[in-house]
Amino acid sequence: MILVTGATGNVGSAVLEQLVEAGQKVRALVRDPAKLGDLGRKVEVVKGDLAKPETLDAAFAGVDKAFVLFTGADLATLAGNVVEAAKKGGVTHIVMISSSTVIQAPESQLGRWHIDAEAKIKASGLAWTILQPGAFASNALNWAGSIKSRGAVFQPTGDGKAAPIDPRDIAAVAVKVLLSPGHEGKSYMLTGPEALSTAEQVAKIGAAIGKPVAFVDVTEDAAREGMVKAGLPEVFIRAILEAHAMVKAGLGADITNTVEELLGREARTFDDWLKSHGKAFQ
C-alpha cells in the first residue's frame, strides 16, 4: 500500500494518477475528498490533515511507502506528525517533496523551513528519499488574473532566471523512486531543462494564447503592497519576496539533468507545460 498526501495538489494528484496507472494499491489522504473527482473512486480515501495528528493513524495504518509534501510555515511540525504516524503504521520508506532552496538559498525562509522538515524525516529511522524541485512551471498560474485583466505580469525578478519544472515530471520521479529500489538515503535536486527569465516565460504565455503579454519589473515595495492587498500573511510575503530576490540574483538558474537520468527521457519544457495549461491565461 502506498499513501499519497497532498493528493489534490499539482504534484500529489499527478503522483496519485500515475500510481493508479501503474496498477498500484493506493490510499489518498485529503482534507476534502470531493476534490479528488473520478480518482477518488479508484483509490482508498481517508479524510485527514497533516496538521491534525489525531486524523493520521487511519491514513498510515498498513502503509508500506508514503509520498509526503508539506505546505505552510511550520513544515517541521507537519514532518514530525508524519514521522510519528508512519512509525505507528509500519511505513518503511518516505518520499518527501522538499525544495531546491535548501541548496540554492539555505539561509532564506523557504530554505530554512524545508531544511528543518528534511531533518525530521532523516532522523526518523525510516528509509527516505528527498526530492528538491526548483520553481514549478505551474507557479505561472498565479499570473493568470493579471494577464486576463491587465495583459501583464508584475514581479520584482528583473532579468534573473529560473528553470521551471513541470509538476508531472516531479510526480514521475516520485513514482520512480517509490516503485524501484536504490533510492533510499538519497536527495535529488530537480529542475526543468531550460533557464528562463520571467519576461521569457511571459513571452511564451503570450505566444501560446495569441496575444502579447507584458512583463513589468516592479519594485519589492510594489510587490509587497500587492500581496498585502491580496490578504497574504506577513510570513508568506517575506518568504515570497526572498524567493523573488533569489531569482533576481541568479540563484535559481541552475539546471540538473536528474529528471532525464532517472526517467530515461528529457524533462518537459515550459512550452510543453503550456500546451496543457495555456487556456488558463485566456
Short mmCIF file of N, CA and C in Angstrom, two decimals, residues 166-261:
data_model
loop_
_atom_site.label_atom_id
_atom_site.label_comp_id
_atom_site.label_asym_id
_atom_site.label_seq_id
_atom_site.Cartn_x
_atom_site.Cartn_y
_atom_site.Cartn_z
N ASP A 166 7.93 20.98 -14.80
CA ASP A 166 6.55 20.56 -14.90
C ASP A 166 6.22 19.66 -13.71
N PRO A 167 5.15 19.95 -12.95
CA PRO A 167 4.79 19.09 -11.82
C PRO A 167 4.62 17.63 -12.19
N ARG A 168 4.24 17.35 -13.45
CA ARG A 168 4.11 15.95 -13.87
C ARG A 168 5.46 15.24 -13.85
N ASP A 169 6.54 15.97 -14.10
CA ASP A 169 7.87 15.37 -14.04
C ASP A 169 8.30 15.11 -12.60
N ILE A 170 7.95 16.03 -11.71
CA ILE A 170 8.22 15.79 -10.28
C ILE A 170 7.50 14.53 -9.83
N ALA A 171 6.24 14.42 -10.24
CA ALA A 171 5.44 13.25 -9.88
C ALA A 171 6.03 11.97 -10.46
N ALA A 172 6.49 12.04 -11.70
CA ALA A 172 7.06 10.85 -12.35
C ALA A 172 8.31 10.37 -11.62
N VAL A 173 9.12 11.33 -11.16
CA VAL A 173 10.31 10.96 -10.39
C VAL A 173 9.89 10.34 -9.06
N ALA A 174 8.89 10.93 -8.42
CA ALA A 174 8.41 10.38 -7.15
C ALA A 174 7.93 8.95 -7.32
N VAL A 175 7.18 8.69 -8.38
CA VAL A 175 6.69 7.34 -8.64
C VAL A 175 7.86 6.40 -8.91
N LYS A 176 8.85 6.86 -9.64
CA LYS A 176 10.03 6.05 -9.93
C LYS A 176 10.72 5.61 -8.64
N VAL A 177 10.94 6.54 -7.72
CA VAL A 177 11.67 6.17 -6.51
C VAL A 177 10.79 5.40 -5.53
N LEU A 178 9.48 5.54 -5.64
CA LEU A 178 8.58 4.74 -4.82
C LEU A 178 8.55 3.28 -5.27
N LEU A 179 8.68 3.07 -6.57
CA LEU A 179 8.47 1.73 -7.12
C LEU A 179 9.76 0.98 -7.46
N SER A 180 10.89 1.62 -7.33
CA SER A 180 12.15 0.93 -7.66
C SER A 180 13.15 1.09 -6.52
N PRO A 181 14.02 0.08 -6.33
CA PRO A 181 14.98 0.14 -5.23
C PRO A 181 16.18 1.02 -5.57
N GLY A 182 16.97 1.31 -4.55
CA GLY A 182 18.23 2.01 -4.75
C GLY A 182 18.20 3.51 -4.54
N HIS A 183 17.06 4.04 -4.09
CA HIS A 183 16.96 5.49 -3.92
C HIS A 183 16.92 5.89 -2.44
N GLU A 184 17.00 4.91 -1.57
CA GLU A 184 16.94 5.20 -0.15
C GLU A 184 18.17 6.02 0.28
N GLY A 185 17.92 7.03 1.13
CA GLY A 185 19.01 7.84 1.64
C GLY A 185 19.58 8.83 0.63
N LYS A 186 18.85 9.08 -0.45
CA LYS A 186 19.34 9.98 -1.48
C LYS A 186 18.45 11.22 -1.60
N SER A 187 19.07 12.33 -1.98
CA SER A 187 18.35 13.57 -2.26
C SER A 187 18.60 13.94 -3.72
N TYR A 188 17.53 14.34 -4.41
CA TYR A 188 17.63 14.66 -5.83
C TYR A 188 17.10 16.08 -6.07
N MET A 189 17.97 16.96 -6.56
CA MET A 189 17.52 18.28 -6.98
C MET A 189 16.96 18.18 -8.39
N LEU A 190 15.75 18.68 -8.58
CA LEU A 190 15.04 18.54 -9.84
C LEU A 190 14.76 19.90 -10.45
N THR A 191 15.05 20.05 -11.75
CA THR A 191 14.75 21.29 -12.45
C THR A 191 14.19 20.97 -13.84
N GLY A 192 13.65 21.98 -14.46
CA GLY A 192 13.31 21.87 -15.86
C GLY A 192 14.56 21.93 -16.70
N PRO A 193 14.43 21.79 -18.03
CA PRO A 193 15.61 21.69 -18.90
C PRO A 193 16.16 23.02 -19.39
N GLU A 194 15.49 24.14 -19.04
CA GLU A 194 15.96 25.43 -19.55
C GLU A 194 15.74 26.52 -18.51
N ALA A 195 16.71 27.43 -18.44
CA ALA A 195 16.61 28.58 -17.54
C ALA A 195 15.93 29.73 -18.28
N LEU A 196 14.88 30.25 -17.70
CA LEU A 196 14.10 31.31 -18.33
C LEU A 196 13.88 32.45 -17.35
N SER A 197 13.99 33.68 -17.85
CA SER A 197 13.61 34.82 -17.04
C SER A 197 12.08 34.90 -16.99
N THR A 198 11.58 35.71 -16.07
CA THR A 198 10.12 35.91 -16.02
C THR A 198 9.63 36.49 -17.34
N ALA A 199 10.39 37.42 -17.91
CA ALA A 199 10.00 38.02 -19.19
C ALA A 199 9.90 36.96 -20.28
N GLU A 200 10.84 36.01 -20.28
CA GLU A 200 10.82 34.95 -21.29
C GLU A 200 9.63 34.01 -21.10
N GLN A 201 9.32 33.71 -19.86
CA GLN A 201 8.15 32.87 -19.58
C GLN A 201 6.87 33.59 -20.01
N VAL A 202 6.80 34.87 -19.70
CA VAL A 202 5.62 35.66 -20.06
C VAL A 202 5.46 35.73 -21.57
N ALA A 203 6.58 35.88 -22.29
CA ALA A 203 6.52 35.92 -23.75
C ALA A 203 5.99 34.60 -24.31
N LYS A 204 6.39 33.50 -23.71
CA LYS A 204 5.89 32.19 -24.14
C LYS A 204 4.39 32.05 -23.88
N ILE A 205 3.94 32.59 -22.77
CA ILE A 205 2.50 32.57 -22.49
C ILE A 205 1.76 33.38 -23.54
N GLY A 206 2.30 34.56 -23.88
CA GLY A 206 1.67 35.38 -24.90
C GLY A 206 1.58 34.66 -26.23
N ALA A 207 2.67 33.96 -26.60
CA ALA A 207 2.66 33.20 -27.86
C ALA A 207 1.62 32.09 -27.81
N ALA A 208 1.47 31.47 -26.64
CA ALA A 208 0.54 30.34 -26.51
C ALA A 208 -0.91 30.79 -26.63
N ILE A 209 -1.21 32.01 -26.16
CA ILE A 209 -2.60 32.48 -26.19
C ILE A 209 -2.87 33.43 -27.36
N GLY A 210 -1.82 33.73 -28.12
CA GLY A 210 -2.02 34.53 -29.32
C GLY A 210 -2.20 36.02 -29.10
N LYS A 211 -1.68 36.52 -28.01
CA LYS A 211 -1.71 37.96 -27.79
C LYS A 211 -0.55 38.36 -26.90
N PRO A 212 -0.02 39.58 -27.07
CA PRO A 212 1.16 39.97 -26.29
C PRO A 212 0.83 40.13 -24.81
N VAL A 213 1.77 39.72 -23.98
CA VAL A 213 1.67 39.90 -22.53
C VAL A 213 2.95 40.58 -22.08
N ALA A 214 2.82 41.64 -21.31
CA ALA A 214 3.98 42.41 -20.87
C ALA A 214 4.51 41.90 -19.54
N PHE A 215 5.80 42.05 -19.35
CA PHE A 215 6.40 41.81 -18.04
C PHE A 215 6.84 43.15 -17.47
N VAL A 216 6.40 43.45 -16.27
CA VAL A 216 6.75 44.69 -15.59
C VAL A 216 7.59 44.35 -14.37
N ASP A 217 8.83 44.79 -14.38
CA ASP A 217 9.75 44.52 -13.27
C ASP A 217 9.51 45.54 -12.16
N VAL A 218 8.61 45.22 -11.26
CA VAL A 218 8.22 46.16 -10.21
C VAL A 218 9.22 46.14 -9.07
N THR A 219 9.13 47.11 -8.19
CA THR A 219 9.98 47.13 -7.00
C THR A 219 9.44 46.15 -5.96
N GLU A 220 10.28 45.81 -5.00
CA GLU A 220 9.83 44.93 -3.92
C GLU A 220 8.70 45.59 -3.13
N ASP A 221 8.78 46.91 -2.95
CA ASP A 221 7.72 47.61 -2.22
C ASP A 221 6.38 47.48 -2.94
N ALA A 222 6.41 47.60 -4.26
CA ALA A 222 5.17 47.48 -5.02
C ALA A 222 4.64 46.05 -4.96
N ALA A 223 5.55 45.08 -5.02
CA ALA A 223 5.12 43.68 -4.92
C ALA A 223 4.53 43.41 -3.55
N ARG A 224 5.17 43.94 -2.51
CA ARG A 224 4.65 43.77 -1.16
C ARG A 224 3.25 44.36 -1.03
N GLU A 225 3.09 45.56 -1.58
CA GLU A 225 1.78 46.23 -1.49
C GLU A 225 0.69 45.36 -2.12
N GLY A 226 1.00 44.77 -3.27
CA GLY A 226 0.02 43.92 -3.94
C GLY A 226 -0.34 42.70 -3.11
N MET A 227 0.67 42.10 -2.46
CA MET A 227 0.40 40.91 -1.65
C MET A 227 -0.36 41.26 -0.38
N VAL A 228 -0.07 42.43 0.18
CA VAL A 228 -0.83 42.89 1.36
C VAL A 228 -2.30 43.08 1.00
N LYS A 229 -2.54 43.73 -0.15
CA LYS A 229 -3.92 43.94 -0.60
C LYS A 229 -4.63 42.61 -0.86
N ALA A 230 -3.86 41.60 -1.28
CA ALA A 230 -4.45 40.28 -1.55
C ALA A 230 -4.71 39.50 -0.27
N GLY A 231 -4.24 40.03 0.86
CA GLY A 231 -4.52 39.40 2.13
C GLY A 231 -3.53 38.33 2.57
N LEU A 232 -2.33 38.27 1.94
CA LEU A 232 -1.35 37.27 2.34
C LEU A 232 -0.76 37.61 3.71
N PRO A 233 -0.58 36.61 4.55
CA PRO A 233 0.07 36.84 5.84
C PRO A 233 1.51 37.31 5.66
N GLU A 234 1.99 38.08 6.60
CA GLU A 234 3.33 38.66 6.51
C GLU A 234 4.41 37.60 6.36
N VAL A 235 4.27 36.49 7.06
CA VAL A 235 5.30 35.45 6.99
C VAL A 235 5.47 34.92 5.57
N PHE A 236 4.37 34.83 4.82
CA PHE A 236 4.45 34.34 3.45
C PHE A 236 4.92 35.44 2.50
N ILE A 237 4.55 36.68 2.79
CA ILE A 237 5.03 37.80 1.97
C ILE A 237 6.56 37.86 2.02
N ARG A 238 7.11 37.74 3.21
CA ARG A 238 8.57 37.78 3.35
C ARG A 238 9.22 36.63 2.59
N ALA A 239 8.63 35.44 2.70
CA ALA A 239 9.20 34.27 2.03
C ALA A 239 9.15 34.43 0.52
N ILE A 240 8.05 34.95 0.00
CA ILE A 240 7.90 35.13 -1.44
C ILE A 240 8.88 36.18 -1.96
N LEU A 241 9.01 37.27 -1.22
CA LEU A 241 9.94 38.32 -1.65
C LEU A 241 11.38 37.81 -1.63
N GLU A 242 11.72 36.98 -0.65
CA GLU A 242 13.06 36.38 -0.63
C GLU A 242 13.26 35.48 -1.85
N ALA A 243 12.22 34.73 -2.21
CA ALA A 243 12.32 33.85 -3.38
C ALA A 243 12.51 34.67 -4.65
N HIS A 244 11.77 35.78 -4.77
CA HIS A 244 11.94 36.66 -5.93
C HIS A 244 13.37 37.22 -5.98
N ALA A 245 13.88 37.63 -4.82
CA ALA A 245 15.23 38.20 -4.76
C ALA A 245 16.27 37.14 -5.14
N MET A 246 16.01 35.89 -4.75
CA MET A 246 16.91 34.80 -5.11
C MET A 246 16.99 34.64 -6.62
N VAL A 247 15.82 34.67 -7.27
CA VAL A 247 15.78 34.56 -8.72
C VAL A 247 16.49 35.75 -9.36
N LYS A 248 16.20 36.95 -8.86
CA LYS A 248 16.79 38.16 -9.43
C LYS A 248 18.31 38.12 -9.34
N ALA A 249 18.84 37.50 -8.29
CA ALA A 249 20.28 37.40 -8.09
C ALA A 249 20.90 36.26 -8.90
N GLY A 250 20.08 35.51 -9.62
CA GLY A 250 20.60 34.44 -10.45
C GLY A 250 20.78 33.11 -9.75
N LEU A 251 20.24 32.99 -8.53
CA LEU A 251 20.45 31.77 -7.76
C LEU A 251 19.50 30.64 -8.13
N GLY A 252 18.51 30.93 -8.97
CA GLY A 252 17.56 29.89 -9.34
C GLY A 252 17.77 29.31 -10.72
N ALA A 253 18.88 29.68 -11.36
CA ALA A 253 19.08 29.32 -12.77
C ALA A 253 19.80 27.99 -12.98
N ASP A 254 20.21 27.33 -11.89
CA ASP A 254 20.91 26.06 -12.04
C ASP A 254 20.02 25.03 -12.72
N ILE A 255 20.61 24.22 -13.58
CA ILE A 255 19.88 23.17 -14.28
C ILE A 255 20.53 21.82 -13.96
N THR A 256 19.70 20.85 -13.58
CA THR A 256 20.20 19.49 -13.39
C THR A 256 19.59 18.59 -14.47
N ASN A 257 20.23 17.49 -14.72
CA ASN A 257 19.69 16.51 -15.66
C ASN A 257 19.14 15.28 -14.93
N THR A 258 18.80 15.48 -13.66
CA THR A 258 18.35 14.37 -12.82
C THR A 258 17.07 13.74 -13.34
N VAL A 259 16.14 14.56 -13.83
CA VAL A 259 14.89 14.01 -14.37
C VAL A 259 15.20 13.05 -15.51
N GLU A 260 16.06 13.47 -16.42
CA GLU A 260 16.41 12.63 -17.56
C GLU A 260 17.13 11.36 -17.11
N GLU A 261 18.03 11.50 -16.14
CA GLU A 261 18.78 10.34 -15.66
C GLU A 261 17.87 9.30 -15.01
#
